[in-house]
mmCIF file of C-alpha atoms and ligand atoms in Angstrom:
data_model
loop_
_atom_site.group_PDB
_atom_site.id
_atom_site.type_symbol
_atom_site.label_atom_id
_atom_site.label_comp_id
_atom_site.label_asym_id
_atom_site.label_seq_id
_atom_site.Cartn_x
_atom_site.Cartn_y
_atom_site.Cartn_z
ATOM 1 C CA UNK A 21 44.810 -15.027 26.593
ATOM 2 C CA UNK A 22 41.594 -14.028 24.853
ATOM 3 C CA UNK A 23 40.685 -10.401 24.414
ATOM 4 C CA UNK A 24 37.725 -9.574 26.637
ATOM 5 C CA UNK A 25 35.871 -6.441 25.618
ATOM 6 C CA UNK A 26 33.560 -4.313 27.711
ATOM 7 C CA UNK A 27 32.350 -1.848 25.114
ATOM 8 C CA UNK A 28 29.342 0.465 25.403
ATOM 9 C CA UNK A 29 27.787 -0.232 28.784
ATOM 10 C CA UNK A 30 25.858 -3.446 28.662
ATOM 11 C CA UNK A 31 27.498 -4.796 25.542
ATOM 12 C CA UNK A 32 30.214 -7.362 25.893
ATOM 13 C CA UNK A 33 32.621 -9.180 23.678
ATOM 14 C CA UNK A 34 35.344 -11.736 23.682
ATOM 15 C CA UNK A 35 37.946 -12.023 20.905
ATOM 16 C CA UNK A 36 36.137 -10.885 17.765
ATOM 17 C CA UNK A 37 32.662 -11.937 18.957
ATOM 18 C CA UNK A 38 30.497 -9.195 20.413
ATOM 19 C CA UNK A 39 26.968 -8.614 21.655
ATOM 20 C CA UNK A 40 25.037 -6.114 19.604
ATOM 21 C CA UNK A 41 21.825 -6.230 21.639
ATOM 22 C CA UNK A 42 21.531 -6.132 25.451
ATOM 23 C CA UNK A 43 19.845 -9.528 25.729
ATOM 24 C CA UNK A 44 20.758 -12.756 27.437
ATOM 25 C CA UNK A 45 18.582 -15.796 26.810
ATOM 26 C CA UNK A 46 18.243 -17.402 30.224
ATOM 27 C CA UNK A 47 19.525 -20.949 30.574
ATOM 28 C CA UNK A 48 16.700 -23.502 30.809
ATOM 29 C CA UNK A 49 17.281 -27.020 32.017
ATOM 30 C CA UNK A 50 16.802 -29.856 31.422
ATOM 31 C CA UNK A 51 17.341 -29.664 27.678
ATOM 32 C CA UNK A 52 15.089 -26.655 27.002
ATOM 33 C CA UNK A 53 17.963 -24.379 26.009
ATOM 34 C CA UNK A 54 20.712 -26.245 24.215
ATOM 35 C CA UNK A 55 22.776 -25.445 21.130
ATOM 36 C CA UNK A 56 19.934 -24.665 18.752
ATOM 37 C CA UNK A 57 18.274 -21.976 20.864
ATOM 38 C CA UNK A 58 21.560 -20.562 22.147
ATOM 39 C CA UNK A 59 23.043 -20.386 18.634
ATOM 40 C CA UNK A 60 19.916 -18.706 17.232
ATOM 41 C CA UNK A 61 20.023 -16.018 19.931
ATOM 42 C CA UNK A 62 23.736 -15.427 19.381
ATOM 43 C CA UNK A 63 23.163 -15.176 15.635
ATOM 44 C CA UNK A 64 20.949 -12.158 16.333
ATOM 45 C CA UNK A 65 23.637 -10.555 18.518
ATOM 46 C CA UNK A 66 22.621 -11.593 22.050
ATOM 47 C CA UNK A 67 24.080 -14.034 24.540
ATOM 48 C CA UNK A 68 22.645 -17.481 23.868
ATOM 49 C CA UNK A 69 22.827 -19.780 26.836
ATOM 50 C CA UNK A 70 23.152 -23.580 26.927
ATOM 51 C CA UNK A 71 21.940 -25.177 30.144
ATOM 52 C CA UNK A 72 24.456 -27.761 31.341
ATOM 53 C CA UNK A 73 21.907 -29.513 33.598
ATOM 54 C CA UNK A 74 21.731 -33.130 32.399
ATOM 55 C CA UNK A 75 22.224 -31.931 28.826
ATOM 56 C CA UNK A 76 23.214 -35.478 27.842
ATOM 57 C CA UNK A 77 19.726 -36.856 28.490
ATOM 58 C CA UNK A 78 19.395 -37.918 24.845
ATOM 59 C CA UNK A 79 22.733 -39.735 24.730
ATOM 60 C CA UNK A 80 22.463 -43.523 24.491
ATOM 61 C CA UNK A 81 24.491 -44.149 27.647
ATOM 62 C CA UNK A 82 22.828 -41.472 29.802
ATOM 63 C CA UNK A 83 21.199 -44.065 32.066
ATOM 64 C CA UNK A 84 24.421 -45.978 32.682
ATOM 65 C CA UNK A 85 27.067 -43.225 32.434
ATOM 66 C CA UNK A 86 25.311 -39.886 32.995
ATOM 67 C CA UNK A 87 28.484 -37.896 33.749
ATOM 68 C CA UNK A 88 30.260 -38.921 30.536
ATOM 69 C CA UNK A 89 27.069 -38.508 28.505
ATOM 70 C CA UNK A 90 26.555 -34.975 29.827
ATOM 71 C CA UNK A 91 30.090 -33.786 29.057
ATOM 72 C CA UNK A 92 30.001 -35.335 25.578
ATOM 73 C CA UNK A 93 26.646 -33.676 24.870
ATOM 74 C CA UNK A 94 27.848 -30.334 26.216
ATOM 75 C CA UNK A 95 30.749 -30.426 23.778
ATOM 76 C CA UNK A 96 28.348 -31.170 20.889
ATOM 77 C CA UNK A 97 25.871 -28.468 21.913
ATOM 78 C CA UNK A 98 28.605 -25.817 22.122
ATOM 79 C CA UNK A 99 29.766 -26.806 18.622
ATOM 80 C CA UNK A 100 26.194 -26.682 17.343
ATOM 81 C CA UNK A 101 25.567 -23.244 18.864
ATOM 82 C CA UNK A 102 28.800 -21.910 17.327
ATOM 83 C CA UNK A 103 27.833 -23.154 13.878
ATOM 84 C CA UNK A 104 24.320 -21.689 14.053
ATOM 85 C CA UNK A 105 25.567 -18.356 15.433
ATOM 86 C CA UNK A 106 27.506 -17.433 12.275
ATOM 87 C CA UNK A 107 30.123 -15.999 14.636
ATOM 88 C CA UNK A 108 27.750 -13.353 15.955
ATOM 89 C CA UNK A 109 26.861 -12.684 19.573
ATOM 90 C CA UNK A 110 28.191 -14.774 22.417
ATOM 91 C CA UNK A 111 27.663 -18.377 23.489
ATOM 92 C CA UNK A 112 27.382 -19.004 27.226
ATOM 93 C CA UNK A 113 26.654 -21.896 29.519
ATOM 94 C CA UNK A 114 24.321 -21.741 32.488
ATOM 95 C CA UNK A 115 25.796 -23.950 35.188
ATOM 96 C CA UNK A 116 23.976 -24.454 38.472
ATOM 97 C CA UNK A 117 26.097 -24.521 41.631
ATOM 98 C CA UNK A 118 23.695 -27.077 43.110
ATOM 99 C CA UNK A 119 24.594 -29.702 40.493
ATOM 100 C CA UNK A 120 27.131 -32.477 41.139
ATOM 101 C CA UNK A 121 28.839 -31.896 37.814
ATOM 102 C CA UNK A 122 29.229 -28.150 38.303
ATOM 103 C CA UNK A 123 33.059 -28.037 38.290
ATOM 104 C CA UNK A 124 33.453 -30.531 35.444
ATOM 105 C CA UNK A 125 30.828 -28.866 33.246
ATOM 106 C CA UNK A 126 32.386 -25.418 33.669
ATOM 107 C CA UNK A 127 35.898 -26.740 32.969
ATOM 108 C CA UNK A 128 34.696 -28.676 29.913
ATOM 109 C CA UNK A 129 32.962 -25.593 28.469
ATOM 110 C CA UNK A 130 36.023 -23.417 29.078
ATOM 111 C CA UNK A 131 38.217 -25.976 27.297
ATOM 112 C CA UNK A 132 35.775 -25.816 24.409
ATOM 113 C CA UNK A 133 36.213 -22.036 24.223
ATOM 114 C CA UNK A 134 32.860 -20.979 25.664
ATOM 115 C CA UNK A 135 32.477 -17.178 25.712
ATOM 116 C CA UNK A 136 30.749 -16.822 29.089
ATOM 117 C CA UNK A 137 29.817 -18.834 32.164
ATOM 118 C CA UNK A 138 26.662 -17.732 33.973
ATOM 119 C CA UNK A 139 26.079 -19.366 37.301
ATOM 120 C CA UNK A 140 23.325 -19.437 39.918
ATOM 121 C CA UNK A 141 21.130 -21.826 41.949
ATOM 122 C CA UNK A 142 23.485 -21.277 44.868
ATOM 123 C CA UNK A 143 26.269 -18.747 45.300
ATOM 124 C CA UNK A 144 29.000 -19.317 42.701
ATOM 125 C CA UNK A 145 31.818 -18.411 45.099
ATOM 126 C CA UNK A 146 34.356 -20.750 43.448
ATOM 127 C CA UNK A 147 33.627 -19.788 39.830
ATOM 128 C CA UNK A 148 36.830 -17.732 39.302
ATOM 129 C CA UNK A 149 38.928 -20.767 40.271
ATOM 130 C CA UNK A 150 37.289 -22.808 37.484
ATOM 131 C CA UNK A 151 37.635 -20.178 34.738
ATOM 132 C CA UNK A 152 41.187 -18.925 34.183
ATOM 133 C CA UNK A 153 41.362 -15.158 33.810
ATOM 134 C CA UNK A 154 40.943 -14.107 30.196
ATOM 135 C CA UNK A 155 39.435 -17.417 29.062
ATOM 136 C CA UNK A 156 35.716 -16.583 29.368
ATOM 137 C CA UNK A 157 33.437 -13.962 30.867
ATOM 138 C CA UNK A 158 32.118 -14.907 34.304
ATOM 139 C CA UNK A 159 28.799 -13.834 35.805
ATOM 140 C CA UNK A 160 26.851 -14.696 38.950
ATOM 141 C CA UNK A 161 23.058 -14.800 39.120
ATOM 142 C CA UNK A 162 21.919 -13.067 42.318
ATOM 143 C CA UNK A 163 18.554 -12.390 43.888
ATOM 144 C CA UNK A 164 19.429 -9.051 45.484
ATOM 145 C CA UNK A 165 22.022 -6.668 46.846
ATOM 146 C CA UNK A 166 23.138 -8.896 49.712
ATOM 147 C CA UNK A 167 24.051 -11.839 47.506
ATOM 148 C CA UNK A 168 25.722 -9.496 44.985
ATOM 149 C CA UNK A 169 27.809 -7.881 47.753
ATOM 150 C CA UNK A 170 28.857 -11.259 49.109
ATOM 151 C CA UNK A 171 29.983 -12.597 45.735
ATOM 152 C CA UNK A 172 31.882 -9.424 44.888
ATOM 153 C CA UNK A 173 33.674 -9.478 48.224
ATOM 154 C CA UNK A 174 34.609 -13.175 48.039
ATOM 155 C CA UNK A 175 35.796 -12.936 44.432
ATOM 156 C CA UNK A 176 37.860 -9.847 45.206
ATOM 157 C CA UNK A 177 39.407 -11.132 48.427
ATOM 158 C CA UNK A 178 40.030 -14.692 47.352
ATOM 159 C CA UNK A 179 40.815 -14.343 43.661
ATOM 160 C CA UNK A 180 41.324 -10.640 42.955
ATOM 161 C CA UNK A 181 38.651 -11.067 40.266
ATOM 162 C CA UNK A 182 35.402 -9.260 39.482
ATOM 163 C CA UNK A 183 32.346 -10.352 37.505
ATOM 164 C CA UNK A 184 32.295 -9.372 33.842
ATOM 165 C CA UNK A 185 28.576 -8.884 34.293
ATOM 166 C CA UNK A 186 25.881 -9.681 36.848
ATOM 167 C CA UNK A 187 22.363 -11.079 36.430
ATOM 168 C CA UNK A 188 19.767 -10.101 39.032
ATOM 169 C CA UNK A 189 16.837 -12.520 38.925
ATOM 170 C CA UNK A 190 13.579 -11.378 40.471
ATOM 171 C CA UNK A 191 10.564 -13.287 41.803
ATOM 172 C CA UNK A 192 8.710 -13.500 38.458
ATOM 173 C CA UNK A 193 11.329 -15.788 36.897
ATOM 174 C CA UNK A 194 10.805 -19.443 36.053
ATOM 175 C CA UNK A 195 12.802 -22.370 37.391
ATOM 176 C CA UNK A 196 14.343 -22.231 40.853
ATOM 177 C CA UNK A 197 13.974 -18.943 42.677
ATOM 178 C CA UNK A 198 16.338 -17.315 45.142
ATOM 179 C CA UNK A 199 13.581 -16.258 47.554
ATOM 180 C CA UNK A 200 11.854 -18.078 50.383
ATOM 181 C CA UNK A 201 8.395 -19.589 49.776
ATOM 182 C CA UNK A 202 7.017 -17.200 52.433
ATOM 183 C CA UNK A 203 8.324 -14.203 50.484
ATOM 184 C CA UNK A 204 6.905 -15.536 47.233
ATOM 185 C CA UNK A 205 3.508 -16.414 48.721
ATOM 186 C CA UNK A 206 2.974 -12.985 50.260
ATOM 187 C CA UNK A 207 2.598 -10.259 47.635
ATOM 188 C CA UNK A 208 3.356 -7.546 50.179
ATOM 189 C CA UNK A 209 6.750 -9.140 50.892
ATOM 190 C CA UNK A 210 7.652 -9.987 47.281
ATOM 191 C CA UNK A 211 10.277 -7.550 46.003
ATOM 192 C CA UNK A 212 9.801 -5.702 42.734
ATOM 193 C CA UNK A 213 12.464 -6.422 40.126
ATOM 194 C CA UNK A 214 12.904 -2.696 39.471
ATOM 195 C CA UNK A 215 13.806 -2.179 43.153
ATOM 196 C CA UNK A 216 16.173 -5.137 42.988
ATOM 197 C CA UNK A 217 17.876 -3.572 39.951
ATOM 198 C CA UNK A 218 18.425 -0.335 41.908
ATOM 199 C CA UNK A 219 19.674 -2.270 44.938
ATOM 200 C CA UNK A 220 22.147 -4.456 43.010
ATOM 201 C CA UNK A 221 23.236 -1.521 40.884
ATOM 202 C CA UNK A 222 24.220 0.388 44.002
ATOM 203 C CA UNK A 223 26.270 -2.565 45.214
ATOM 204 C CA UNK A 224 28.154 -3.287 41.991
ATOM 205 C CA UNK A 225 28.876 0.221 40.639
ATOM 206 C CA UNK A 226 31.555 1.058 43.272
ATOM 207 C CA UNK A 227 33.468 -2.074 42.193
ATOM 208 C CA UNK A 228 33.740 -0.953 38.577
ATOM 209 C CA UNK A 229 36.674 1.357 39.263
ATOM 210 C CA UNK A 230 38.579 -1.393 41.072
ATOM 211 C CA UNK A 231 37.737 -3.871 38.308
ATOM 212 C CA UNK A 232 38.907 -1.393 35.685
ATOM 213 C CA UNK A 233 35.851 -2.072 33.541
ATOM 214 C CA UNK A 234 32.088 -1.657 33.570
ATOM 215 C CA UNK A 235 30.129 -4.462 35.250
ATOM 216 C CA UNK A 236 26.912 -4.535 33.202
ATOM 217 C CA UNK A 237 23.784 -5.579 35.052
ATOM 218 C CA UNK A 238 21.121 -7.744 33.386
ATOM 219 C CA UNK A 239 17.699 -8.095 34.974
ATOM 220 C CA UNK A 240 15.694 -11.320 34.749
ATOM 221 C CA UNK A 241 12.173 -12.413 35.592
ATOM 222 C CA UNK A 242 9.013 -11.256 33.877
ATOM 223 C CA UNK A 243 10.466 -9.233 30.987
ATOM 224 C CA UNK A 244 8.485 -9.590 27.806
ATOM 225 C CA UNK A 245 8.097 -6.479 25.645
ATOM 226 C CA UNK A 246 9.950 -3.289 24.818
ATOM 227 C CA UNK A 247 8.264 -1.351 27.564
ATOM 228 C CA UNK A 248 9.452 -3.905 30.145
ATOM 229 C CA UNK A 249 12.989 -3.599 28.839
ATOM 230 C CA UNK A 250 12.855 0.196 28.824
ATOM 231 C CA UNK A 251 11.645 0.140 32.446
ATOM 232 C CA UNK A 252 14.554 -2.107 33.447
ATOM 233 C CA UNK A 253 17.062 0.163 31.743
ATOM 234 C CA UNK A 254 15.437 3.217 33.327
ATOM 235 C CA UNK A 255 15.899 1.581 36.737
ATOM 236 C CA UNK A 256 19.631 1.112 36.094
ATOM 237 C CA UNK A 257 19.946 -2.216 34.271
ATOM 238 C CA UNK A 258 22.060 -2.479 31.132
ATOM 239 C CA UNK A 259 19.955 -5.208 29.597
ATOM 240 C CA UNK A 260 17.659 -8.121 30.338
ATOM 241 C CA UNK A 261 17.764 -11.891 30.600
ATOM 242 C CA UNK A 262 14.633 -13.542 29.167
ATOM 243 C CA UNK A 263 13.634 -17.190 29.129
ATOM 244 C CA UNK A 264 9.905 -18.059 29.137
ATOM 245 C CA UNK A 265 9.192 -16.081 25.972
ATOM 246 C CA UNK A 266 11.764 -18.157 24.068
ATOM 247 C CA UNK A 267 10.021 -21.430 24.942
ATOM 248 C CA UNK A 268 7.457 -20.566 22.276
ATOM 249 C CA UNK A 269 10.035 -20.507 19.496
ATOM 250 C CA UNK A 270 10.689 -23.083 16.797
ATOM 251 C CA UNK A 271 14.367 -22.917 17.779
ATOM 252 C CA UNK A 272 13.780 -23.851 21.448
ATOM 253 C CA UNK A 273 15.376 -27.273 21.978
ATOM 254 C CA UNK A 274 12.410 -28.899 23.780
ATOM 255 C CA UNK A 275 9.905 -31.181 22.017
ATOM 256 C CA UNK A 276 6.847 -29.502 20.471
ATOM 257 C CA UNK A 277 4.726 -31.249 23.139
ATOM 258 C CA UNK A 278 6.617 -29.319 25.829
ATOM 259 C CA UNK A 279 6.048 -26.000 24.071
ATOM 260 C CA UNK A 280 2.342 -26.818 23.618
ATOM 261 C CA UNK A 281 1.941 -27.476 27.363
ATOM 262 C CA UNK A 282 3.398 -24.048 28.125
ATOM 263 C CA UNK A 283 1.349 -22.329 25.410
ATOM 264 C CA UNK A 284 -1.857 -23.921 26.735
ATOM 265 C CA UNK A 285 -0.948 -23.231 30.382
ATOM 266 C CA UNK A 286 -2.202 -20.170 32.235
ATOM 267 C CA UNK A 287 -1.165 -18.364 35.406
ATOM 268 C CA UNK A 288 -4.022 -20.138 37.205
ATOM 269 C CA UNK A 289 -2.136 -23.406 36.670
ATOM 270 C CA UNK A 290 1.090 -22.054 38.155
ATOM 271 C CA UNK A 291 2.255 -22.852 41.626
ATOM 272 C CA UNK A 292 5.260 -22.130 43.825
ATOM 273 C CA UNK A 293 6.614 -25.563 44.601
ATOM 274 C CA UNK A 294 9.321 -26.769 46.948
ATOM 275 C CA UNK A 295 11.685 -28.409 44.523
ATOM 276 C CA UNK A 296 13.747 -31.476 45.473
ATOM 277 C CA UNK A 297 16.773 -29.173 45.010
ATOM 278 C CA UNK A 298 15.674 -27.516 48.269
ATOM 279 C CA UNK A 299 14.703 -24.195 46.699
ATOM 280 C CA UNK A 300 11.272 -22.923 45.739
ATOM 281 C CA UNK A 301 10.420 -22.966 42.049
ATOM 282 C CA UNK A 302 7.590 -21.792 39.808
ATOM 283 C CA UNK A 303 6.002 -24.625 37.872
ATOM 284 C CA UNK A 304 2.744 -25.812 36.316
ATOM 285 C CA UNK A 305 0.582 -27.934 38.634
ATOM 286 C CA UNK A 306 0.760 -31.035 36.439
ATOM 287 C CA UNK A 307 -0.511 -34.542 37.269
ATOM 288 C CA UNK A 308 2.963 -35.435 38.594
ATOM 289 C CA UNK A 309 2.885 -32.675 41.212
ATOM 290 C CA UNK A 310 -0.732 -33.475 42.118
ATOM 291 C CA UNK A 311 0.274 -37.087 42.678
ATOM 292 C CA UNK A 312 3.217 -36.055 44.874
ATOM 293 C CA UNK A 313 0.819 -33.858 46.864
ATOM 294 C CA UNK A 314 -1.613 -36.773 47.279
ATOM 295 C CA UNK A 315 0.868 -39.571 47.924
ATOM 296 C CA UNK A 316 3.644 -37.599 49.600
ATOM 297 C CA UNK A 317 6.368 -39.275 47.584
ATOM 298 C CA UNK A 318 7.181 -41.038 44.322
ATOM 299 C CA UNK A 319 10.307 -43.018 45.108
ATOM 300 C CA UNK A 320 12.966 -42.633 42.378
ATOM 301 C CA UNK A 321 13.639 -45.777 40.361
ATOM 302 C CA UNK A 322 17.020 -44.611 39.189
ATOM 303 C CA UNK A 323 19.602 -41.963 40.131
ATOM 304 C CA UNK A 324 21.692 -39.918 37.682
ATOM 305 C CA UNK A 325 23.602 -38.227 40.539
ATOM 306 C CA UNK A 326 22.462 -34.741 39.516
ATOM 307 C CA UNK A 327 22.059 -32.632 42.668
ATOM 308 C CA UNK A 328 24.703 -32.308 45.398
ATOM 309 C CA UNK A 329 22.236 -32.289 48.292
ATOM 310 C CA UNK A 330 19.776 -34.930 47.046
ATOM 311 C CA UNK A 331 19.015 -37.771 49.456
ATOM 312 C CA UNK A 332 17.547 -40.498 47.236
ATOM 313 C CA UNK A 333 15.944 -42.239 50.235
ATOM 314 C CA UNK A 334 13.918 -39.178 51.167
ATOM 315 C CA UNK A 335 13.502 -36.987 48.085
ATOM 316 C CA UNK A 336 9.779 -36.544 47.164
ATOM 317 C CA UNK A 337 10.469 -37.405 43.493
ATOM 318 C CA UNK A 338 13.399 -37.421 41.088
ATOM 319 C CA UNK A 339 13.705 -33.928 39.617
ATOM 320 C CA UNK A 340 15.949 -35.060 36.754
ATOM 321 C CA UNK A 341 13.482 -37.697 35.673
ATOM 322 C CA UNK A 342 10.580 -35.235 35.942
ATOM 323 C CA UNK A 343 12.373 -32.552 33.911
ATOM 324 C CA UNK A 344 13.409 -35.081 31.258
ATOM 325 C CA UNK A 345 9.830 -36.325 30.930
ATOM 326 C CA UNK A 346 8.745 -32.683 30.558
ATOM 327 C CA UNK A 347 11.245 -31.750 27.855
ATOM 328 C CA UNK A 348 10.062 -34.791 25.882
ATOM 329 C CA UNK A 349 6.506 -33.442 26.173
ATOM 330 C CA UNK A 350 5.120 -35.915 28.735
ATOM 331 C CA UNK A 351 2.439 -33.813 30.479
ATOM 332 C CA UNK A 352 1.435 -36.582 32.908
ATOM 333 C CA UNK A 353 4.880 -37.256 34.358
ATOM 334 C CA UNK A 354 6.769 -34.068 33.670
ATOM 335 C CA UNK A 355 7.782 -31.068 35.771
ATOM 336 C CA UNK A 356 7.233 -27.908 33.712
ATOM 337 C CA UNK A 357 8.920 -24.767 35.019
ATOM 338 C CA UNK A 358 7.621 -21.416 33.806
ATOM 339 C CA UNK A 359 7.979 -17.721 34.478
ATOM 340 C CA UNK A 360 5.034 -15.781 35.927
ATOM 341 C CA UNK A 361 4.264 -14.332 32.487
ATOM 342 C CA UNK A 362 2.922 -17.582 31.047
ATOM 343 C CA UNK A 363 -0.373 -15.913 29.993
ATOM 344 C CA UNK A 364 1.546 -13.947 27.376
ATOM 345 C CA UNK A 365 2.912 -17.108 25.756
ATOM 346 C CA UNK A 366 0.168 -17.820 23.230
ATOM 347 C CA UNK A 367 1.778 -18.849 19.946
ATOM 348 C CA UNK A 368 4.853 -20.196 18.246
ATOM 349 C CA UNK A 369 7.246 -17.894 16.436
ATOM 350 C CA UNK A 370 10.906 -17.610 15.433
ATOM 351 C CA UNK A 371 13.661 -16.200 17.651
ATOM 352 C CA UNK A 372 14.382 -13.606 14.973
ATOM 353 C CA UNK A 373 10.790 -12.278 15.137
ATOM 354 C CA UNK A 374 11.041 -11.692 18.899
ATOM 355 C CA UNK A 375 14.417 -10.030 18.670
ATOM 356 C CA UNK A 376 13.413 -7.831 15.741
ATOM 357 C CA UNK A 377 10.289 -6.756 17.641
ATOM 358 C CA UNK A 378 12.289 -5.925 20.769
ATOM 359 C CA UNK A 379 15.493 -4.521 19.367
ATOM 360 C CA UNK A 380 15.024 -3.606 15.679
ATOM 361 C CA UNK A 381 15.863 0.059 16.159
ATOM 362 C CA UNK A 382 18.802 -0.849 18.315
ATOM 363 C CA UNK A 383 20.153 -3.286 15.736
ATOM 364 C CA UNK A 384 19.973 -0.521 13.125
ATOM 365 C CA UNK A 385 21.752 1.890 15.473
ATOM 366 C CA UNK A 386 24.508 -0.501 16.492
ATOM 367 C CA UNK A 387 25.720 -2.370 13.428
ATOM 368 C CA UNK A 388 27.205 -5.826 13.937
ATOM 369 C CA UNK A 389 30.010 -6.104 14.851
ATOM 370 C CA UNK A 390 30.072 -3.318 17.393
ATOM 371 C CA UNK A 391 33.070 -1.017 17.080
ATOM 372 C CA UNK A 392 34.828 -0.959 20.435
HETATM 373 C C1 FMN B 17 11.710 -23.817 31.903
HETATM 374 C C2 FMN B 17 12.720 -23.022 32.645
HETATM 375 C C3 FMN B 17 13.896 -23.623 33.053
HETATM 376 C C4 FMN B 17 14.865 -22.882 33.717
HETATM 377 N N1 FMN B 17 16.045 -23.489 34.055
HETATM 378 C C5 FMN B 17 17.044 -22.763 34.640
HETATM 379 C C6 FMN B 17 18.307 -23.352 34.911
HETATM 380 O O1 FMN B 17 18.554 -24.520 34.626
HETATM 381 N N2 FMN B 17 19.247 -22.587 35.510
HETATM 382 C C7 FMN B 17 19.021 -21.267 35.837
HETATM 383 O O2 FMN B 17 19.922 -20.605 36.380
HETATM 384 N N3 FMN B 17 17.837 -20.682 35.557
HETATM 385 C C8 FMN B 17 16.856 -21.381 34.965
HETATM 386 N N4 FMN B 17 15.664 -20.773 34.626
HETATM 387 C C9 FMN B 17 15.534 -19.311 34.840
HETATM 388 C C10 FMN B 17 15.822 -18.548 33.535
HETATM 389 O O3 FMN B 17 17.132 -18.734 33.113
HETATM 390 C C11 FMN B 17 15.536 -17.038 33.612
HETATM 391 O O4 FMN B 17 16.471 -16.345 34.396
HETATM 392 C C12 FMN B 17 14.162 -16.636 34.082
HETATM 393 O O5 FMN B 17 13.188 -17.591 33.793
HETATM 394 C C13 FMN B 17 13.797 -15.299 33.444
HETATM 395 O O6 FMN B 17 12.462 -14.976 33.618
HETATM 396 P P1 FMN B 17 11.383 -15.131 32.435
HETATM 397 O O7 FMN B 17 11.256 -16.583 32.218
HETATM 398 O O8 FMN B 17 10.181 -14.482 32.985
HETATM 399 O O9 FMN B 17 11.904 -14.425 31.220
HETATM 400 C C14 FMN B 17 14.658 -21.499 33.982
HETATM 401 C C15 FMN B 17 13.468 -20.907 33.573
HETATM 402 C C16 FMN B 17 12.494 -21.638 32.912
HETATM 403 C C17 FMN B 17 11.244 -20.968 32.462
#
């Protein structure tokens, strides 16, 4: 069994690898956060996160054997992240419950010695059964206190397990969102992430005694600078999960064309869309989405069996194909997810510059590795 460490609140470790900054890089599929970005974040002491969603899209046999291609690529990306990380920080996967390959991807990553499994886009009620105790840290992504309470109860009752940490993702995040379109469209109804932090904090803190360890809470959605992070911590979070800001890094795994689309994009181009996954999502209103709006449907030409609930005969367009076109930089045919803070993404930089700007004092205060 591996040694799982919950050291100073918010900082986690497994075996001899520890976090030294309270930052998780949010998983970004398809192919936006793979081994290079995840490894670069871990190298600086955070949790770098590989998205498992169709991560084999560049494999030669992806079209014919997507499942095998994805698992092979996941193995390679975990190796790559490990090498880049210099044994600092933690390497995680982001696995979406809504994906067909959810169980297999989690099991494959655990076999490969992944440090943490972070799971959302649905309630990850079965996650403890896929990750043997002591093998990796497990964490649900929730959108509020109700979902957090439900997960904690199910995990406790069914598996006698507790999350090693929790991510609360608010309405300013990119990708799929755990709120209804009505809530997102009406500013008066849209919850504030700081309130969600307080709400989830209240739900998880009573479980810490039963768990016998702290359950750090990371807040996601719209965090950009030090002030944002300080506000989250003030509200009761132990750290933050950030994604959109890391798209503008040289280490981000997407093509430069993808990064340029996001850098050029503004909040005026953003829209809350109903994704084929069945959840709302925040994305740029690209020609693909305009065409779907006009024509009602672009029938998929091919199916890589990605989403559990997808009905190929009815789906408005193939989300896998659209996300793959995006990550390759195809503006016309791609689906580009983004967080609400897109206006602040204006130039390229290195992961290390962002982390030094956000956490320099902290890195000086907490030398790597953290003494637990
Ligand atoms: C391009 C993009 C792709 C994303 N893909 C996923 C994903 O595959 N799974 C997931 O759980 N979250 C996904 N997210 C959400 C992020 O992991 C993260 O929690 C969120 O975007 C944080 O907000 P921020 O982008 O404002 O920092 C995605 C976000 C973006 C911007």
